[in-house]
Short mmCIF file of N, CA and C in Angstrom, two decimals:
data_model
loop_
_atom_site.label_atom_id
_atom_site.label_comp_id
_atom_site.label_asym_id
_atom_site.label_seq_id
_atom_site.Cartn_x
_atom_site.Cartn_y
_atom_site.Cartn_z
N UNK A 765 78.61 124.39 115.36
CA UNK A 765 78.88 123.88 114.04
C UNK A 765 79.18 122.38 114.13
N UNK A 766 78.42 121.54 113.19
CA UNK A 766 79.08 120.24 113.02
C UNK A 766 79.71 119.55 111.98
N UNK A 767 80.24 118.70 112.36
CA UNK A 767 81.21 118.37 110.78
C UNK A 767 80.33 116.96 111.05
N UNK A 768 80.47 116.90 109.08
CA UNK A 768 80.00 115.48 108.96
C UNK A 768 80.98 114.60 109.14
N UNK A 769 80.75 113.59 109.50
CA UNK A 769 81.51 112.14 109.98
C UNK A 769 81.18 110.82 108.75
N UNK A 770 82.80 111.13 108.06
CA UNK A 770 82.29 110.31 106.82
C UNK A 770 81.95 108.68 107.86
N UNK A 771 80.88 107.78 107.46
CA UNK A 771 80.94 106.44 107.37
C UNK A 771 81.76 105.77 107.29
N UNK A 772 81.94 104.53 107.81
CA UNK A 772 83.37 103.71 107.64
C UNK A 772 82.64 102.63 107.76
N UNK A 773 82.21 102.28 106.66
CA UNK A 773 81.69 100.83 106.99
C UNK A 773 82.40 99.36 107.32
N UNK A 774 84.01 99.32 107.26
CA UNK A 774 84.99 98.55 107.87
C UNK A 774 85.39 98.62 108.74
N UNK A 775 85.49 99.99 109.52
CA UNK A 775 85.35 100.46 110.74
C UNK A 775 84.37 99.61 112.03
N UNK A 776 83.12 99.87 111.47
CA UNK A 776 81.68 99.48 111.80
C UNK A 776 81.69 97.73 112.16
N UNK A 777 82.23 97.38 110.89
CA UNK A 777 82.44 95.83 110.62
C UNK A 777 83.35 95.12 112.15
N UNK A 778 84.12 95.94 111.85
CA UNK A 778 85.78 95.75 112.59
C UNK A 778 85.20 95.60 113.82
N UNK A 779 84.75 97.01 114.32
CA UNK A 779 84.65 96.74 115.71
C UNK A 779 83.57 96.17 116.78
N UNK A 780 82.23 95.61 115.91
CA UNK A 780 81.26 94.79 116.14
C UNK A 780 81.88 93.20 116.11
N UNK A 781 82.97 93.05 115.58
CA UNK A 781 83.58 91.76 115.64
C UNK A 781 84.35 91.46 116.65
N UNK A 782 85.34 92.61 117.05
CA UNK A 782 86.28 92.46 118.28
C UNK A 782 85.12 92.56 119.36
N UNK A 783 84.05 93.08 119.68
CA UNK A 783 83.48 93.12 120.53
C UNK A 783 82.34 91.82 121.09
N UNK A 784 82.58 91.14 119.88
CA UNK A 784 82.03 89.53 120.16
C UNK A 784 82.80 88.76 120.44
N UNK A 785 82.32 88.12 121.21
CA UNK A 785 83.49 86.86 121.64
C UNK A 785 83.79 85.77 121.12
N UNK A 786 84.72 85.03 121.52
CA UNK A 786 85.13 83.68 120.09
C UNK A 786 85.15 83.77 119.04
N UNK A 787 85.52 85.20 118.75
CA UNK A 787 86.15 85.63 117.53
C UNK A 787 87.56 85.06 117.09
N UNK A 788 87.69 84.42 115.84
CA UNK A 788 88.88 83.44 115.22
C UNK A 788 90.23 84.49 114.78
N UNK A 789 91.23 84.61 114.20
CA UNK A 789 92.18 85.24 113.50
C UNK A 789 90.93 85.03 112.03
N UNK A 790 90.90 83.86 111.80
CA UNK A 790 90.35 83.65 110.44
C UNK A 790 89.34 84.85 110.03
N UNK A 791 88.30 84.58 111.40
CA UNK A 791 87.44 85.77 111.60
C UNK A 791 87.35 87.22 110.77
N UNK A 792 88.59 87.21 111.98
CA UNK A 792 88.62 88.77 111.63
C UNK A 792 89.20 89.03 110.63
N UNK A 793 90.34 88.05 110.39
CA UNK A 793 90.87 88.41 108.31
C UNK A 793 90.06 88.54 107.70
N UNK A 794 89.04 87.77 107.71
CA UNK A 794 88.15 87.63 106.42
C UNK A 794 87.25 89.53 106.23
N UNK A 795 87.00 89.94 107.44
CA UNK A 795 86.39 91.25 107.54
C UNK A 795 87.57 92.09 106.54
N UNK A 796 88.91 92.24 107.00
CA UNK A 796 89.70 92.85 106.51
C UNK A 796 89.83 92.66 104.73
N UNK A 797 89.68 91.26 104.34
CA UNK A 797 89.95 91.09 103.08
C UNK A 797 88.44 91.09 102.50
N UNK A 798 87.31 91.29 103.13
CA UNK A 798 86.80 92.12 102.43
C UNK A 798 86.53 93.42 102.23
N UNK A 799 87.37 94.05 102.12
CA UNK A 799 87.66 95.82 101.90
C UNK A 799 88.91 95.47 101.19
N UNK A 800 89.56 94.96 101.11
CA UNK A 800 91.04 94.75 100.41
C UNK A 800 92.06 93.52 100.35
N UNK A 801 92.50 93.96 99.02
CA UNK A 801 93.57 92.15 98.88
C UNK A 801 94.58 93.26 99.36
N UNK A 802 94.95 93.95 99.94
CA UNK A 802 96.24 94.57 100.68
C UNK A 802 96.54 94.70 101.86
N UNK A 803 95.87 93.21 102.61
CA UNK A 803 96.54 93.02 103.75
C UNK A 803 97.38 92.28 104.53
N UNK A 804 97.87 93.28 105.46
CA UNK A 804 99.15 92.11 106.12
C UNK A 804 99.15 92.04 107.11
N UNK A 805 99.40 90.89 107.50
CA UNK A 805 99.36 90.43 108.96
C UNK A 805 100.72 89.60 108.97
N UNK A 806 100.92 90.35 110.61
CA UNK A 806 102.04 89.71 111.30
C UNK A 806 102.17 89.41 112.69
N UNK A 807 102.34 88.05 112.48
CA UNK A 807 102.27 87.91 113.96
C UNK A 807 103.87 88.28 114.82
N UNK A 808 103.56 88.63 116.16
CA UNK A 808 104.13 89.67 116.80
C UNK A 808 104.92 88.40 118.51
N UNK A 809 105.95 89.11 118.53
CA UNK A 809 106.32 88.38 119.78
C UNK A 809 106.84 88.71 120.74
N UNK A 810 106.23 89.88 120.52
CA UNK A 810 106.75 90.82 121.84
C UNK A 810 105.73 91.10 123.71
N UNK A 811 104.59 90.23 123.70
CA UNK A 811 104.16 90.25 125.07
C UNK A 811 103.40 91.08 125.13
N UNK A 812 103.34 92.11 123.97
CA UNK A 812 102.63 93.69 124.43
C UNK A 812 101.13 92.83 123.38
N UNK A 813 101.44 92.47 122.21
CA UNK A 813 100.07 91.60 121.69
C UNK A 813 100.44 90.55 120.20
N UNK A 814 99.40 90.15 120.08
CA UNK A 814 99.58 88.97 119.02
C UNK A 814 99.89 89.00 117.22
N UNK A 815 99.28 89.94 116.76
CA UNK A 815 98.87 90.39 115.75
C UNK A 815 99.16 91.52 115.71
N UNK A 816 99.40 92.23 114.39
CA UNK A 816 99.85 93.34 113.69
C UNK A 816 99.03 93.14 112.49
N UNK A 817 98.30 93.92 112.30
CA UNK A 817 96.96 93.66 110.68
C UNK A 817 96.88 95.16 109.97
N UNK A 818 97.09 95.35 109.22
CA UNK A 818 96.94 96.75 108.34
C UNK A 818 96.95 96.40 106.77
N UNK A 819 96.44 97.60 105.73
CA UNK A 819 96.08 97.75 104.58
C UNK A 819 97.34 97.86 103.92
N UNK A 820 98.21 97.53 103.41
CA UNK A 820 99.52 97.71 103.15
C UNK A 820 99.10 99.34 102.60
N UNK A 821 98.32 99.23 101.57
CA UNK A 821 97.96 100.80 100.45
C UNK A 821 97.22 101.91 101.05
N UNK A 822 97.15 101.79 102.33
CA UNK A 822 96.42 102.57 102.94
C UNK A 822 94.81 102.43 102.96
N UNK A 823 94.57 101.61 102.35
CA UNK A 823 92.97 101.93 102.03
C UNK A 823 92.07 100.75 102.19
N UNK A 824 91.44 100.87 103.35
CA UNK A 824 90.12 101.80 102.91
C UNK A 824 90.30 102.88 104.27
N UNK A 825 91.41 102.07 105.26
CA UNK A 825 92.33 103.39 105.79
C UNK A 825 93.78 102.87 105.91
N UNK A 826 94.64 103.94 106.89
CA UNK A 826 96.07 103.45 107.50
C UNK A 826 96.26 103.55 108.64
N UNK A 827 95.35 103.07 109.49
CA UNK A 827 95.55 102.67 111.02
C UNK A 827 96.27 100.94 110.84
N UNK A 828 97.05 100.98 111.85
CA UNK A 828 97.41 99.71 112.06
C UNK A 828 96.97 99.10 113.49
N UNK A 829 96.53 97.95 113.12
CA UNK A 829 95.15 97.26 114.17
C UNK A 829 96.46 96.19 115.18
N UNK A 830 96.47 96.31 116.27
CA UNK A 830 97.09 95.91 117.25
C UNK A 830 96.24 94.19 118.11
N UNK A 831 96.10 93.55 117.50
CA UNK A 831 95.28 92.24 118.18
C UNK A 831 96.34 91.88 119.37
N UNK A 832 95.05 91.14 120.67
CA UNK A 832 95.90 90.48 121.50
C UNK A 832 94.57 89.26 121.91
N UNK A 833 95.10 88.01 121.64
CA UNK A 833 93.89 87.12 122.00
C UNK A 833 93.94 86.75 123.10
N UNK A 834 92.92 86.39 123.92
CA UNK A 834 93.03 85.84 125.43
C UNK A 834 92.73 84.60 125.76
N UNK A 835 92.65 83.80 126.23
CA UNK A 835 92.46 82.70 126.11
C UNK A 835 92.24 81.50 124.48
N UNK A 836 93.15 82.19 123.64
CA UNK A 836 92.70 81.63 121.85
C UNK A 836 91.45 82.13 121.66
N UNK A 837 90.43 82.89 122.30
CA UNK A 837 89.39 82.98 121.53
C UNK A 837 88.75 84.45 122.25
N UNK A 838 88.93 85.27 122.35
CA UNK A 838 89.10 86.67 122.59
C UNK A 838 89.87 87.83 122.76
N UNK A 839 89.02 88.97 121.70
CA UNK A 839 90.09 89.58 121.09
C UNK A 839 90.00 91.04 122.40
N UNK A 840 91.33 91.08 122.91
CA UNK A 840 90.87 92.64 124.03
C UNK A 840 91.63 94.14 123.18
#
């Protein structure tokens, strides 16, 4: 039996971007704010990574995206 696998086309977006390199913060906001004006980002100072980015409303999901840049211009 298989289950269908809804589409996520921000999903799709998202992770074709982290997977290119010299990817900006600006970058990748802009992917996020287009699916939603309900996002927040915070930057983080704890060593473990840089960024904290999520949908405040849940939607178009409620994963919260964990960034860590490496050298300013790659995202691992």
């Amino acid at each position: 039996m298989h289950e269908k696998i809804e589409d996520r086309p921000f999903l799709k977006e998202f992770i074709k971007a982290i997977s290119e390199q010299d990817q900006t913060l600006s970058e990748i906001l802009s992917i996020f704010h287009r699916y939603s004006d309900c996002v927040i980002c915070n930057k983080m100072d704890n060593g473990e990574f840089d960024y904290l980015i999520y949908f405040s409303d849940g939607l178009p999901d409620a994963y919260m995206y964990c960034l860590k840049f490496e050298n300013c211009c790659h995202l691992l």
